Amino acid sequence: MASLPEPSLRIGHGFDVHRIEPAPNAAGNDKPLILAGVTLSRQHRVIAHSDGDVLLHALTDALLGALGLHDIGELFPDSDPRWKNAASVTFFEEATRLVAAAGYSLSNADATIILERPRLSNRKGEIRAALAALTGLPPGRVNVKGKSHEGLDALGQGQAIACHCVALLTATRQPAGAGASG
Ligand code: MG
């Protein structure tokens, strides 16, 4: 079968969820709730092998998904001590390197954070600015939306934080071929 030309656009989706728990000692909290590296709450602790940044995990998976590559768990397994307490920006940077190597760049990303408490409403701009700085894109191209889970399930009872993210990649040159064939 003749090989198809690489598309000029690729879209990817990522999802992540982590358990959270109250942190009785905020000052000694080694894993505060963070999004795109912004500390959202020291009164909550994320249960994670890495720093538990669901936004960067979902974005990383969206980038890998767009390239037709594997997922974050396969690239950075939580059984590997190298990634213990790792800053999630490391995962994002590796995915960004793979995007560039495949001949693409991130055009825009849209994320939805699902969190009961604390409310995101007055922090979304700050998180978006952090994401813009990380991606090198204008804030208008890295959207961060907040959503409550209406009291339903573990998310709604404040026991977890989740993130959905889609990312659109645009070819920067004649792509060399992304993802596995066949
Ligand atoms: Mg994760």
Short mmCIF file of C-alpha atoms and ligand atoms in Angstrom, two decimals:
data_model
loop_
_atom_site.label_atom_id
_atom_site.label_comp_id
_atom_site.label_asym_id
_atom_site.label_seq_id
_atom_site.Cartn_x
_atom_site.Cartn_y
_atom_site.Cartn_z
CA MET A 1 0.00 0.00 0.00
CA ALA A 2 1.34 3.45 -0.92
CA SER A 3 2.34 5.43 2.16
CA LEU A 4 0.12 8.36 2.99
CA PRO A 5 1.66 11.83 3.25
CA GLU A 6 2.09 13.05 6.82
CA PRO A 7 -0.78 15.37 7.83
CA SER A 8 -0.13 19.05 8.39
CA LEU A 9 -2.19 18.86 11.61
CA ARG A 10 -2.30 16.28 14.38
CA ILE A 11 -4.58 16.27 17.42
CA GLY A 12 -4.04 14.44 20.69
CA HIS A 13 -5.95 13.89 23.91
CA GLY A 14 -4.61 13.29 27.40
CA PHE A 15 -6.25 12.46 30.72
CA ASP A 16 -4.81 12.22 34.22
CA VAL A 17 -6.12 11.75 37.73
CA HIS A 18 -4.43 11.68 41.13
CA ARG A 19 -5.74 11.08 44.61
CA ILE A 20 -5.45 14.01 47.01
CA GLU A 21 -5.65 14.12 50.79
CA PRO A 22 -5.68 16.83 53.45
CA ALA A 23 -2.19 17.87 54.58
CA PRO A 24 -2.31 18.43 58.36
CA ASN A 25 1.08 20.13 58.29
CA ALA A 26 1.00 22.56 55.35
CA ALA A 27 4.55 23.79 55.95
CA GLY A 28 5.91 20.24 55.85
CA ASN A 29 3.79 19.20 52.87
CA ASP A 30 6.22 17.58 50.42
CA LYS A 31 3.63 17.24 47.62
CA PRO A 32 1.36 20.26 47.54
CA LEU A 33 -1.36 20.49 44.92
CA ILE A 34 0.26 21.97 41.81
CA LEU A 35 -0.94 22.76 38.28
CA ALA A 36 1.56 23.70 35.54
CA GLY A 37 4.07 24.14 38.37
CA VAL A 38 1.86 26.68 40.21
CA THR A 39 1.21 25.77 43.84
CA LEU A 40 -2.55 25.75 44.26
CA SER A 41 -2.81 24.53 47.82
CA ARG A 42 -0.43 23.44 50.56
CA GLN A 43 -3.43 22.25 52.58
CA HIS A 44 -3.80 19.39 50.10
CA ARG A 45 -1.28 16.66 49.35
CA VAL A 46 -1.15 14.78 46.04
CA ILE A 47 -0.57 11.03 46.07
CA ALA A 48 1.88 10.50 43.21
CA HIS A 49 5.23 8.98 42.29
CA SER A 50 6.26 12.24 40.61
CA ASP A 51 5.09 15.70 41.72
CA GLY A 52 1.54 14.78 40.63
CA ASP A 53 0.93 17.74 38.30
CA VAL A 54 -2.19 16.48 36.49
CA LEU A 55 -2.18 19.36 34.01
CA LEU A 56 1.34 18.66 32.78
CA HIS A 57 0.69 14.91 32.80
CA ALA A 58 -2.45 15.28 30.66
CA LEU A 59 -0.73 17.75 28.31
CA THR A 60 2.27 15.43 27.95
CA ASP A 61 -0.07 12.55 27.07
CA ALA A 62 -1.92 14.78 24.58
CA LEU A 63 1.39 15.57 22.84
CA LEU A 64 2.40 11.90 22.77
CA GLY A 65 -1.09 10.96 21.59
CA ALA A 66 -0.94 13.46 18.72
CA LEU A 67 2.35 11.92 17.58
CA GLY A 68 0.91 8.40 17.70
CA LEU A 69 3.45 7.47 20.37
CA HIS A 70 3.00 5.65 23.64
CA ASP A 71 1.78 7.15 26.88
CA ILE A 72 3.49 8.93 29.74
CA GLY A 73 3.38 5.77 31.87
CA GLU A 74 5.40 3.90 29.29
CA LEU A 75 7.95 6.67 28.75
CA PHE A 76 8.33 7.44 32.45
CA PRO A 77 7.26 4.32 34.39
CA ASP A 78 6.50 4.86 38.08
CA SER A 79 8.54 1.73 38.79
CA ASP A 80 11.66 3.65 37.70
CA PRO A 81 13.39 5.37 40.64
CA ARG A 82 14.66 8.08 38.25
CA TRP A 83 11.13 9.54 38.17
CA LYS A 84 10.46 9.41 41.91
CA ASN A 85 9.36 12.93 42.95
CA ALA A 86 10.32 14.13 39.45
CA ALA A 87 9.20 17.58 38.35
CA SER A 88 6.54 16.98 35.69
CA VAL A 89 8.08 19.68 33.56
CA THR A 90 10.71 17.02 32.73
CA PHE A 91 7.98 14.86 31.13
CA PHE A 92 6.54 17.82 29.26
CA GLU A 93 9.98 18.85 27.96
CA GLU A 94 10.70 15.34 26.69
CA ALA A 95 7.34 15.22 24.89
CA THR A 96 8.07 18.67 23.40
CA ARG A 97 11.43 17.39 22.16
CA LEU A 98 9.66 14.46 20.48
CA VAL A 99 7.13 16.85 18.90
CA ALA A 100 9.95 18.96 17.40
CA ALA A 101 11.85 15.85 16.27
CA ALA A 102 8.77 14.67 14.39
CA GLY A 103 8.54 18.03 12.60
CA TYR A 104 5.65 19.58 14.51
CA SER A 105 5.02 22.35 17.00
CA LEU A 106 2.22 22.86 19.50
CA SER A 107 -0.37 25.29 18.11
CA ASN A 108 -2.82 25.33 20.99
CA ALA A 109 -3.93 23.30 23.97
CA ASP A 110 -7.20 23.26 25.89
CA ALA A 111 -7.38 21.74 29.36
CA THR A 112 -10.24 21.10 31.77
CA ILE A 113 -9.35 20.62 35.43
CA ILE A 114 -11.86 18.73 37.55
CA LEU A 115 -11.51 19.69 41.18
CA GLU A 116 -13.99 20.20 44.00
CA ARG A 117 -11.77 22.21 46.33
CA PRO A 118 -9.99 24.57 46.31
CA ARG A 119 -11.92 26.44 43.64
CA LEU A 120 -9.83 27.32 40.61
CA SER A 121 -11.79 30.42 39.68
CA ASN A 122 -9.32 33.07 40.86
CA ARG A 123 -6.19 31.06 39.95
CA LYS A 124 -6.92 30.13 36.33
CA GLY A 125 -5.15 33.19 34.89
CA GLU A 126 -2.01 32.41 36.88
CA ILE A 127 -2.01 28.76 35.78
CA ARG A 128 -2.61 29.78 32.18
CA ALA A 129 0.30 32.24 32.34
CA ALA A 130 2.55 29.48 33.69
CA LEU A 131 1.47 27.18 30.87
CA ALA A 132 2.11 29.94 28.33
CA ALA A 133 5.63 30.42 29.73
CA LEU A 134 6.30 26.66 29.59
CA THR A 135 5.02 26.20 26.04
CA GLY A 136 6.28 29.52 24.67
CA LEU A 137 2.77 30.24 23.37
CA PRO A 138 0.59 33.30 24.01
CA PRO A 139 -1.86 32.77 26.92
CA GLY A 140 -4.75 32.82 24.44
CA ARG A 141 -3.52 29.51 23.00
CA VAL A 142 -3.27 27.56 26.27
CA ASN A 143 -6.67 27.47 27.84
CA VAL A 144 -7.33 26.28 31.38
CA LYS A 145 -10.92 25.63 32.41
CA GLY A 146 -12.20 24.58 35.82
CA LYS A 147 -15.04 22.20 36.55
CA SER A 148 -16.58 20.84 39.71
CA HIS A 149 -17.72 17.22 39.76
CA GLU A 150 -21.02 18.18 41.37
CA GLY A 151 -20.32 16.18 44.51
CA LEU A 152 -20.31 12.93 42.55
CA ASP A 153 -17.85 10.10 43.12
CA ALA A 154 -14.35 10.49 44.57
CA LEU A 155 -13.65 13.61 42.47
CA GLY A 156 -16.79 15.29 43.73
CA GLN A 157 -15.97 14.34 47.31
CA GLY A 158 -12.62 16.12 47.08
CA GLN A 159 -10.54 12.93 47.11
CA ALA A 160 -8.96 13.45 43.69
CA ILE A 161 -8.01 15.93 41.00
CA ALA A 162 -8.30 15.15 37.27
CA CYS A 163 -7.47 16.83 33.99
CA HIS A 164 -8.54 16.37 30.38
CA CYS A 165 -6.42 18.05 27.72
CA VAL A 166 -6.41 18.24 23.94
CA ALA A 167 -3.47 19.54 21.94
CA LEU A 168 -3.19 20.50 18.29
CA LEU A 169 0.14 20.14 16.50
CA THR A 170 1.05 21.88 13.23
CA ALA A 171 3.78 20.66 10.88
CA THR A 172 6.82 22.93 10.91
CA ARG A 173 8.38 21.29 7.86
CA GLN A 174 7.78 18.29 5.67
CA PRO A 175 7.32 15.83 8.56
CA ALA A 176 9.84 13.01 8.66
CA GLY A 177 7.11 10.63 9.82
CA ALA A 178 5.71 10.51 13.31
CA GLY A 179 4.62 7.43 15.18
CA ALA A 180 4.91 3.78 14.39
CA SER A 181 3.85 2.50 10.99
CA GLY A 182 1.68 -0.55 10.64
MG MG B 1 -0.23 11.55 36.62
#
